[in-house]
mmCIF file of N, CA and C in Angstrom:
data_model
loop_
_atom_site.group_PDB
_atom_site.id
_atom_site.type_symbol
_atom_site.label_atom_id
_atom_site.label_comp_id
_atom_site.label_asym_id
_atom_site.label_seq_id
_atom_site.Cartn_x
_atom_site.Cartn_y
_atom_site.Cartn_z
ATOM 1 N N MET A 206 160.771 13.640 116.233
ATOM 2 C CA MET A 206 161.440 14.260 115.543
ATOM 3 C C MET A 206 160.370 15.370 114.865
ATOM 4 N N PRO A 207 159.336 16.362 114.879
ATOM 5 C CA PRO A 207 158.933 17.045 114.028
ATOM 6 C C PRO A 207 159.681 18.145 113.125
ATOM 7 N N ASN A 208 159.092 17.867 112.008
ATOM 8 C CA ASN A 208 160.105 18.824 111.089
ATOM 9 C C ASN A 208 158.936 19.939 110.226
ATOM 10 N N VAL A 209 159.846 21.059 110.249
ATOM 11 C CA VAL A 209 159.456 22.291 109.731
ATOM 12 C C VAL A 209 160.550 22.745 109.113
ATOM 13 N N LEU A 210 159.211 23.225 107.801
ATOM 14 C CA LEU A 210 159.681 24.053 106.436
ATOM 15 C C LEU A 210 159.680 25.085 106.822
ATOM 16 N N VAL A 211 160.536 25.898 106.234
ATOM 17 C CA VAL A 211 161.735 27.272 106.512
ATOM 18 C C VAL A 211 161.187 27.805 104.953
ATOM 19 N N VAL A 212 160.513 28.679 105.122
ATOM 20 C CA VAL A 212 160.216 29.157 103.400
ATOM 21 C C VAL A 212 160.430 30.640 103.077
ATOM 22 N N ASP A 213 161.579 30.946 102.772
ATOM 23 C CA ASP A 213 162.256 32.404 102.602
ATOM 24 C C ASP A 213 163.146 32.541 101.621
ATOM 25 N N ASP A 214 162.980 33.636 101.003
ATOM 26 C CA ASP A 214 164.617 33.933 99.712
ATOM 27 C C ASP A 214 165.120 34.314 100.169
ATOM 28 N N SER A 215 165.139 34.737 101.546
ATOM 29 C CA SER A 215 167.124 35.381 102.163
ATOM 30 C C SER A 215 167.305 33.967 103.055
ATOM 31 N N LEU A 216 168.626 33.540 102.140
ATOM 32 C CA LEU A 216 169.243 32.637 102.726
ATOM 33 C C LEU A 216 169.743 32.621 104.578
ATOM 34 N N PHE A 217 170.005 34.291 104.880
ATOM 35 C CA PHE A 217 170.422 34.191 106.076
ATOM 36 C C PHE A 217 169.152 33.899 107.246
ATOM 37 N N ALA A 218 168.067 34.679 106.678
ATOM 38 C CA ALA A 218 166.533 34.155 107.186
ATOM 39 C C ALA A 218 166.747 32.718 107.462
ATOM 40 N N ARG A 219 166.842 32.044 106.765
ATOM 41 C CA ARG A 219 166.335 30.842 106.982
ATOM 42 C C ARG A 219 167.563 30.088 107.476
ATOM 43 N N MET A 220 168.517 30.322 107.549
ATOM 44 C CA MET A 220 169.538 29.365 108.529
ATOM 45 C C MET A 220 169.683 30.055 109.649
ATOM 46 N N ASN A 221 169.194 31.464 109.989
ATOM 47 C CA ASN A 221 169.043 31.692 111.082
ATOM 48 C C ASN A 221 167.745 31.143 111.859
ATOM 49 N N ILE A 222 166.372 31.203 111.042
ATOM 50 C CA ILE A 222 165.448 30.443 111.892
ATOM 51 C C ILE A 222 165.645 28.750 111.985
ATOM 52 N N CYS A 223 166.032 28.432 110.874
ATOM 53 C CA CYS A 223 166.914 26.649 111.080
ATOM 54 C C CYS A 223 167.317 26.338 112.540
ATOM 55 N N ASP A 224 168.349 27.446 112.712
ATOM 56 C CA ASP A 224 169.701 27.125 113.616
ATOM 57 C C ASP A 224 168.481 27.014 114.714
ATOM 58 N N MET A 225 167.523 28.261 115.433
ATOM 59 C CA MET A 225 166.963 28.074 116.272
ATOM 60 C C MET A 225 166.381 27.097 116.506
ATOM 61 N N LEU A 226 165.247 26.225 115.708
ATOM 62 C CA LEU A 226 164.749 25.060 115.709
ATOM 63 C C LEU A 226 165.197 23.935 115.878
ATOM 64 N N ASN A 227 166.317 23.792 115.499
ATOM 65 C CA ASN A 227 167.283 22.917 115.149
ATOM 66 C C ASN A 227 168.146 22.628 116.710
ATOM 67 N N ASP A 228 168.061 23.639 117.558
ATOM 68 C CA ASP A 228 168.927 23.673 118.434
ATOM 69 C C ASP A 228 167.976 23.304 119.663
ATOM 70 N N ALA A 229 166.332 23.721 119.001
ATOM 71 C CA ALA A 229 165.489 23.268 119.992
ATOM 72 C C ALA A 229 164.884 21.526 119.717
ATOM 73 N N GLY A 230 165.772 20.674 118.565
ATOM 74 C CA GLY A 230 165.339 19.501 118.400
ATOM 75 C C GLY A 230 164.305 19.357 117.270
ATOM 76 N N TYR A 231 164.389 20.112 116.781
ATOM 77 C CA TYR A 231 163.333 19.973 114.956
ATOM 78 C C TYR A 231 164.041 19.628 114.129
ATOM 79 N N GLU A 232 163.467 18.822 113.152
ATOM 80 C CA GLU A 232 164.050 18.701 111.853
ATOM 81 C C GLU A 232 163.983 19.654 111.278
ATOM 82 N N CYS A 233 164.467 20.498 110.653
ATOM 83 C CA CYS A 233 164.532 21.787 109.300
ATOM 84 C C CYS A 233 164.437 21.519 107.898
ATOM 85 N N LEU A 234 163.625 22.018 107.461
ATOM 86 C CA LEU A 234 163.745 21.680 105.869
ATOM 87 C C LEU A 234 163.794 23.158 105.277
ATOM 88 N N GLN A 235 164.411 22.917 103.762
ATOM 89 C CA GLN A 235 164.456 25.073 103.426
ATOM 90 C C GLN A 235 163.974 24.617 102.262
ATOM 91 N N ALA A 236 163.061 25.770 101.702
ATOM 92 C CA ALA A 236 163.142 26.135 100.465
ATOM 93 C C ALA A 236 163.094 27.994 100.229
ATOM 94 N N ARG A 237 163.527 28.074 98.374
ATOM 95 C CA ARG A 237 164.065 29.289 98.754
ATOM 96 C C ARG A 237 162.503 30.159 98.190
ATOM 97 N N ASN A 238 161.450 30.060 97.932
ATOM 98 C CA ASN A 238 160.173 30.314 97.477
ATOM 99 C C ASN A 238 159.182 30.290 98.019
ATOM 100 N N GLY A 239 158.049 30.318 97.470
ATOM 101 C CA GLY A 239 156.674 29.649 97.537
ATOM 102 C C GLY A 239 156.589 28.258 96.741
ATOM 103 N N ARG A 240 157.272 28.415 95.718
ATOM 104 C CA ARG A 240 156.912 27.431 94.738
ATOM 105 C C ARG A 240 157.906 26.073 95.017
ATOM 106 N N GLU A 241 158.672 26.244 95.469
ATOM 107 C CA GLU A 241 160.113 25.411 96.039
ATOM 108 C C GLU A 241 159.231 24.447 97.323
ATOM 109 N N GLY A 242 158.636 25.868 98.108
ATOM 110 C CA GLY A 242 158.070 25.617 99.345
ATOM 111 C C GLY A 242 157.098 24.329 98.934
ATOM 112 N N LEU A 243 156.279 24.571 97.790
ATOM 113 C CA LEU A 243 154.961 23.953 97.551
ATOM 114 C C LEU A 243 154.800 22.373 97.129
ATOM 115 N N GLU A 244 156.296 22.674 96.145
ATOM 116 C CA GLU A 244 156.951 21.170 95.793
ATOM 117 C C GLU A 244 157.301 19.892 96.751
ATOM 118 N N MET A 245 157.963 21.106 97.775
ATOM 119 C CA MET A 245 158.470 20.012 99.026
ATOM 120 C C MET A 245 157.045 19.200 99.892
ATOM 121 N N ALA A 246 156.890 20.215 99.893
ATOM 122 C CA ALA A 246 154.724 20.113 100.516
ATOM 123 C C ALA A 246 154.537 18.961 99.998
ATOM 124 N N VAL A 247 154.333 19.034 98.925
ATOM 125 C CA VAL A 247 153.153 18.339 98.410
ATOM 126 C C VAL A 247 154.083 16.547 98.228
ATOM 127 N N SER A 248 155.331 16.650 98.133
ATOM 128 C CA SER A 248 155.701 15.425 98.010
ATOM 129 C C SER A 248 156.125 15.117 99.486
ATOM 130 N N ALA A 249 156.318 15.782 100.625
ATOM 131 C CA ALA A 249 156.073 15.046 101.917
ATOM 132 C C ALA A 249 155.832 15.540 102.807
ATOM 133 N N PRO A 250 154.779 16.564 103.077
ATOM 134 C CA PRO A 250 154.045 17.510 103.856
ATOM 135 C C PRO A 250 154.773 17.380 105.317
ATOM 136 N N PRO A 251 155.256 18.420 105.727
ATOM 137 C CA PRO A 251 155.725 18.767 106.778
ATOM 138 C C PRO A 251 155.021 18.846 108.078
ATOM 139 N N ASP A 252 155.429 18.931 109.018
ATOM 140 C CA ASP A 252 154.707 19.206 110.194
ATOM 141 C C ASP A 252 154.006 20.117 110.673
ATOM 142 N N CYS A 253 154.873 21.620 109.944
ATOM 143 C CA CYS A 253 154.746 22.711 110.402
ATOM 144 C C CYS A 253 155.976 23.611 109.112
ATOM 145 N N ILE A 254 155.300 24.427 108.587
ATOM 146 C CA ILE A 254 155.781 25.727 107.938
ATOM 147 C C ILE A 254 155.345 27.232 107.914
ATOM 148 N N LEU A 255 156.764 27.657 108.257
ATOM 149 C CA LEU A 255 157.384 29.117 108.297
ATOM 150 C C LEU A 255 157.319 29.391 106.912
ATOM 151 N N SER A 256 156.668 30.351 106.465
ATOM 152 C CA SER A 256 156.863 31.394 105.696
ATOM 153 C C SER A 256 156.483 32.731 105.221
ATOM 154 N N ASP A 257 157.868 33.238 104.591
ATOM 155 C CA ASP A 257 157.534 34.597 104.491
ATOM 156 C C ASP A 257 156.601 35.034 103.388
ATOM 157 N N LEU A 258 156.185 36.363 103.359
ATOM 158 C CA LEU A 258 155.410 36.618 102.403
ATOM 159 C C LEU A 258 155.977 37.249 101.213
ATOM 160 N N LEU A 259 156.912 37.972 101.057
ATOM 161 C CA LEU A 259 157.847 38.717 99.930
ATOM 162 C C LEU A 259 158.945 37.556 99.224
ATOM 163 N N MET A 260 157.897 36.965 98.281
ATOM 164 C CA MET A 260 159.363 36.372 97.493
ATOM 165 C C MET A 260 159.167 35.779 95.971
ATOM 166 N N PRO A 261 160.083 36.439 95.265
ATOM 167 C CA PRO A 261 159.716 35.730 94.164
ATOM 168 C C PRO A 261 159.203 34.551 93.724
ATOM 169 N N GLU A 262 158.963 34.504 92.733
ATOM 170 C CA GLU A 262 158.230 32.984 91.918
ATOM 171 C C GLU A 262 156.823 32.817 92.569
ATOM 172 N N LEU A 263 157.046 32.590 93.613
ATOM 173 C CA LEU A 263 155.479 32.147 94.341
ATOM 174 C C LEU A 263 155.762 32.813 95.972
ATOM 175 N N ASP A 264 154.789 34.012 96.036
ATOM 176 C CA ASP A 264 154.770 34.707 97.308
ATOM 177 C C ASP A 264 154.053 33.973 98.816
ATOM 178 N N GLY A 265 153.974 34.342 99.722
ATOM 179 C CA GLY A 265 153.584 33.984 100.428
ATOM 180 C C GLY A 265 152.204 33.092 100.624
ATOM 181 N N ILE A 266 151.205 34.392 99.892
ATOM 182 C CA ILE A 266 149.634 34.289 99.843
ATOM 183 C C ILE A 266 149.386 33.563 98.626
ATOM 184 N N GLY A 267 150.380 33.445 97.707
ATOM 185 C CA GLY A 267 150.301 32.197 96.681
ATOM 186 C C GLY A 267 150.669 30.579 97.242
ATOM 187 N N LEU A 268 151.487 30.654 97.889
ATOM 188 C CA LEU A 268 152.031 29.258 98.759
ATOM 189 C C LEU A 268 150.455 29.173 99.629
ATOM 190 N N LEU A 269 150.018 29.625 99.969
ATOM 191 C CA LEU A 269 149.306 29.656 100.759
ATOM 192 C C LEU A 269 147.764 28.836 100.366
ATOM 193 N N THR A 270 147.105 29.623 99.670
ATOM 194 C CA THR A 270 146.340 29.318 98.180
ATOM 195 C C THR A 270 147.029 28.507 97.755
ATOM 196 N N ALA A 271 147.977 27.820 97.507
ATOM 197 C CA ALA A 271 148.298 26.540 96.583
ATOM 198 C C ALA A 271 148.007 25.277 97.433
ATOM 199 N N LEU A 272 148.674 25.625 98.941
ATOM 200 C CA LEU A 272 148.535 24.866 99.909
ATOM 201 C C LEU A 272 146.915 24.043 99.992
ATOM 202 N N ARG A 273 146.114 25.354 99.981
ATOM 203 C CA ARG A 273 144.298 24.842 100.346
ATOM 204 C C ARG A 273 143.972 24.056 98.766
ATOM 205 N N GLU A 274 144.120 24.391 98.226
ATOM 206 C CA GLU A 274 144.030 23.905 96.585
ATOM 207 C C GLU A 274 144.437 22.389 96.371
ATOM 208 N N GLU A 275 145.419 22.267 97.048
ATOM 209 C CA GLU A 275 146.451 21.324 97.056
ATOM 210 C C GLU A 275 145.700 20.176 98.237
ATOM 211 N N GLY A 276 144.769 20.467 98.602
ATOM 212 C CA GLY A 276 144.354 19.826 100.324
ATOM 213 C C GLY A 276 145.512 19.471 100.791
ATOM 214 N N ILE A 277 146.493 20.396 101.251
ATOM 215 C CA ILE A 277 147.199 20.448 102.279
ATOM 216 C C ILE A 277 147.027 20.838 103.500
ATOM 217 N N SER A 278 146.107 20.285 104.524
ATOM 218 C CA SER A 278 146.737 21.443 105.742
ATOM 219 C C SER A 278 147.651 21.322 106.821
ATOM 220 N N VAL A 279 148.938 21.599 106.658
ATOM 221 C CA VAL A 279 149.737 21.640 107.303
ATOM 222 C C VAL A 279 149.586 22.946 108.257
ATOM 223 N N PRO A 280 150.003 23.054 109.373
ATOM 224 C CA PRO A 280 149.998 24.563 110.071
ATOM 225 C C PRO A 280 150.863 25.166 109.018
ATOM 226 N N VAL A 281 150.901 26.888 108.873
ATOM 227 C CA VAL A 281 151.169 27.874 108.217
ATOM 228 C C VAL A 281 151.255 28.903 109.407
ATOM 229 N N ILE A 282 152.640 29.351 109.695
ATOM 230 C CA ILE A 282 152.987 30.316 110.219
ATOM 231 C C ILE A 282 153.799 31.439 109.518
ATOM 232 N N VAL A 283 153.653 32.935 109.481
ATOM 233 C CA VAL A 283 153.635 33.734 108.390
ATOM 234 C C VAL A 283 154.702 34.574 109.066
ATOM 235 N N LEU A 284 155.746 34.905 108.378
ATOM 236 C CA LEU A 284 156.871 35.444 109.144
ATOM 237 C C LEU A 284 156.414 36.637 107.926
ATOM 238 N N SER A 285 156.584 38.501 108.636
ATOM 239 C CA SER A 285 156.776 39.250 107.571
ATOM 240 C C SER A 285 157.193 40.572 108.686
ATOM 241 N N ALA A 286 158.255 41.393 107.730
ATOM 242 C CA ALA A 286 158.383 42.615 108.552
ATOM 243 C C ALA A 286 157.418 43.633 108.594
ATOM 244 N N ASP A 287 156.595 43.597 107.615
ATOM 245 C CA ASP A 287 155.618 44.472 107.877
ATOM 246 C C ASP A 287 154.294 43.917 107.545
ATOM 247 N N ILE A 288 153.589 43.585 108.104
ATOM 248 C CA ILE A 288 152.183 42.816 107.437
ATOM 249 C C ILE A 288 150.693 44.058 107.897
ATOM 250 N N GLN A 289 150.232 43.959 107.124
ATOM 251 C CA GLN A 289 149.399 44.955 107.311
ATOM 252 C C GLN A 289 147.994 44.093 107.036
ATOM 253 N N GLN A 290 147.116 45.112 107.790
ATOM 254 C CA GLN A 290 145.782 44.690 108.887
ATOM 255 C C GLN A 290 144.793 43.514 107.467
ATOM 256 N N THR A 291 144.826 44.126 106.043
ATOM 257 C CA THR A 291 144.456 43.747 104.846
ATOM 258 C C THR A 291 145.199 42.105 104.454
ATOM 259 N N LYS A 292 146.101 41.754 104.781
ATOM 260 C CA LYS A 292 147.145 40.715 104.330
ATOM 261 C C LYS A 292 146.942 39.931 105.473
ATOM 262 N N ARG A 293 146.932 40.148 106.506
ATOM 263 C CA ARG A 293 146.785 39.693 107.858
ATOM 264 C C ARG A 293 145.257 38.973 107.719
ATOM 265 N N GLU A 294 144.172 39.451 107.527
ATOM 266 C CA GLU A 294 142.790 39.113 107.280
ATOM 267 C C GLU A 294 142.844 37.955 106.073
ATOM 268 N N GLN A 295 144.170 38.490 104.725
ATOM 269 C CA GLN A 295 143.766 37.474 103.626
ATOM 270 C C GLN A 295 144.120 36.013 104.413
ATOM 271 N N CYS A 296 145.585 36.117 104.964
ATOM 272 C CA CYS A 296 146.651 35.300 105.257
ATOM 273 C C CYS A 296 145.196 34.171 106.526
ATOM 274 N N THR A 297 144.719 35.105 107.085
ATOM 275 C CA THR A 297 143.804 34.433 108.163
ATOM 276 C C THR A 297 142.910 32.777 107.162
ATOM 277 N N SER A 298 142.213 33.901 106.223
ATOM 278 C CA SER A 298 141.355 33.573 105.548
ATOM 279 C C SER A 298 141.407 31.966 104.344
ATOM 280 N N LEU A 299 142.670 31.945 104.382
ATOM 281 C CA LEU A 299 143.581 30.899 103.949
ATOM 282 C C LEU A 299 144.132 29.844 104.940
ATOM 283 N N GLY A 300 143.619 29.925 106.247
ATOM 284 C CA GLY A 300 144.112 29.294 107.039
ATOM 285 C C GLY A 300 145.476 29.133 107.585
ATOM 286 N N THR A 301 146.206 30.342 107.910
ATOM 287 C CA THR A 301 147.092 30.796 108.638
ATOM 288 C C THR A 301 146.943 30.129 109.913
ATOM 289 N N SER A 302 147.754 29.879 110.512
ATOM 290 C CA SER A 302 147.729 29.150 112.086
ATOM 291 C C SER A 302 148.356 30.048 112.642
ATOM 292 N N GLY A 303 149.271 31.390 112.715
ATOM 293 C CA GLY A 303 149.664 32.527 113.025
ATOM 294 C C GLY A 303 150.620 33.497 112.548
ATOM 295 N N PHE A 304 150.968 34.128 113.494
ATOM 296 C CA PHE A 304 152.029 35.616 112.638
ATOM 297 C C PHE A 304 152.919 35.930 113.287
ATOM 298 N N LEU A 305 154.237 36.003 112.690
ATOM 299 C CA LEU A 305 155.284 36.614 113.687
ATOM 300 C C LEU A 305 156.374 37.767 113.101
ATOM 301 N N SER A 306 156.381 38.453 113.581
ATOM 302 C CA SER A 306 157.302 39.576 112.853
ATOM 303 C C SER A 306 159.095 39.209 112.645
ATOM 304 N N LYS A 307 159.252 40.047 111.768
ATOM 305 C CA LYS A 307 160.616 39.866 111.266
ATOM 306 C C LYS A 307 161.421 40.853 111.507
ATOM 307 N N PRO A 308 163.085 40.443 112.328
ATOM 308 C CA PRO A 308 163.131 39.191 112.658
ATOM 309 C C PRO A 308 162.666 38.936 113.658
ATOM 310 N N PRO A 309 162.579 37.334 113.720
ATOM 311 C CA PRO A 309 161.673 36.726 114.520
ATOM 312 C C PRO A 309 162.751 36.205 115.707
ATOM 313 N N ARG A 310 162.055 36.100 117.282
ATOM 314 C CA ARG A 310 163.044 36.058 118.564
ATOM 315 C C ARG A 310 163.142 34.582 118.152
ATOM 316 N N LYS A 311 163.404 33.929 119.120
ATOM 317 C CA LYS A 311 164.216 32.466 119.077
ATOM 318 C C LYS A 311 162.574 32.343 120.177
ATOM 319 N N ASN A 312 162.257 32.714 121.342
ATOM 320 C CA ASN A 312 161.225 32.343 121.801
ATOM 321 C C ASN A 312 160.195 32.117 121.247
ATOM 322 N N ASP A 313 159.878 33.487 120.226
ATOM 323 C CA ASP A 313 158.440 33.327 119.719
ATOM 324 C C ASP A 313 158.415 32.559 118.595
ATOM 325 N N ILE A 314 159.773 32.118 118.108
ATOM 326 C CA ILE A 314 159.300 31.160 116.640
ATOM 327 C C ILE A 314 159.026 29.552 117.855
ATOM 328 N N LEU A 315 159.357 29.281 119.033
ATOM 329 C CA LEU A 315 159.631 27.863 119.256
ATOM 330 C C LEU A 315 158.553 27.921 120.023
ATOM 331 N N GLU A 316 157.931 29.033 120.537
ATOM 332 C CA GLU A 316 156.538 29.008 121.197
ATOM 333 C C GLU A 316 155.718 29.047 120.487
ATOM 334 N N MET A 317 155.451 29.278 119.247
ATOM 335 C CA MET A 317 154.419 29.590 117.897
ATOM 336 C C MET A 317 154.185 28.476 117.045
ATOM 337 N N VAL A 318 155.506 27.702 117.006
ATOM 338 C CA VAL A 318 155.611 26.210 116.528
ATOM 339 C C VAL A 318 155.169 25.271 117.376
ATOM 340 N N GLU A 319 155.703 25.347 118.875
ATOM 341 C CA GLU A 319 155.336 24.268 119.745
ATOM 342 C C GLU A 319 153.433 24.417 119.955
ATOM 343 N N LYS A 320 152.825 25.576 119.576
ATOM 344 C CA LYS A 320 151.796 25.849 120.107
ATOM 345 C C LYS A 320 150.918 25.200 118.599
ATOM 346 N N VAL A 321 151.218 25.806 117.759
ATOM 347 C CA VAL A 321 150.473 24.957 116.116
ATOM 348 C C VAL A 321 150.391 23.256 116.483
ATOM 349 N N LEU A 322 151.712 22.925 116.601
ATOM 350 C CA LEU A 322 151.994 21.902 116.716
ATOM 351 C C LEU A 322 151.000 20.880 117.387
ATOM 352 N N GLN A 323 150.886 21.549 118.835
ATOM 353 C CA GLN A 323 149.953 20.691 119.751
ATOM 354 C C GLN A 323 148.766 20.654 119.327
ATOM 355 N N LYS A 324 147.986 21.424 117.955
ATOM 356 C CA LYS A 324 146.698 21.409 117.625
ATOM 357 C C LYS A 324 146.764 20.402 117.275
ATOM 358 N N ILE A 325 147.471 19.684 116.273
ATOM 359 C CA ILE A 325 147.207 18.662 115.147
ATOM 360 C C ILE A 325 146.617 17.230 116.005
#
């Protein structure tokens, strides 16, 4: 069973996304911010990461940068309510596998996760 790490400072968002993933047969791990997500990814890399951009302690861009610096090549899907083209380009240059708007729809999350996991 693939495991997906959901990194978001909103408990509601994390729970909602994890419910969708669990219903589809994925194991879901949760982190409250980028720093916590990075620690989890370093200690036991998940199969995929879903990450918000705006978070305390370490934001999504910082998480992407740190994952790259650590040599962790886990597919990362960015979730954001409003992602400007410059942020999208920055995320892409850091290796993002995809983008989803918040609040994400169940079908969109499941399709994107399945797509990035098939590329591994």
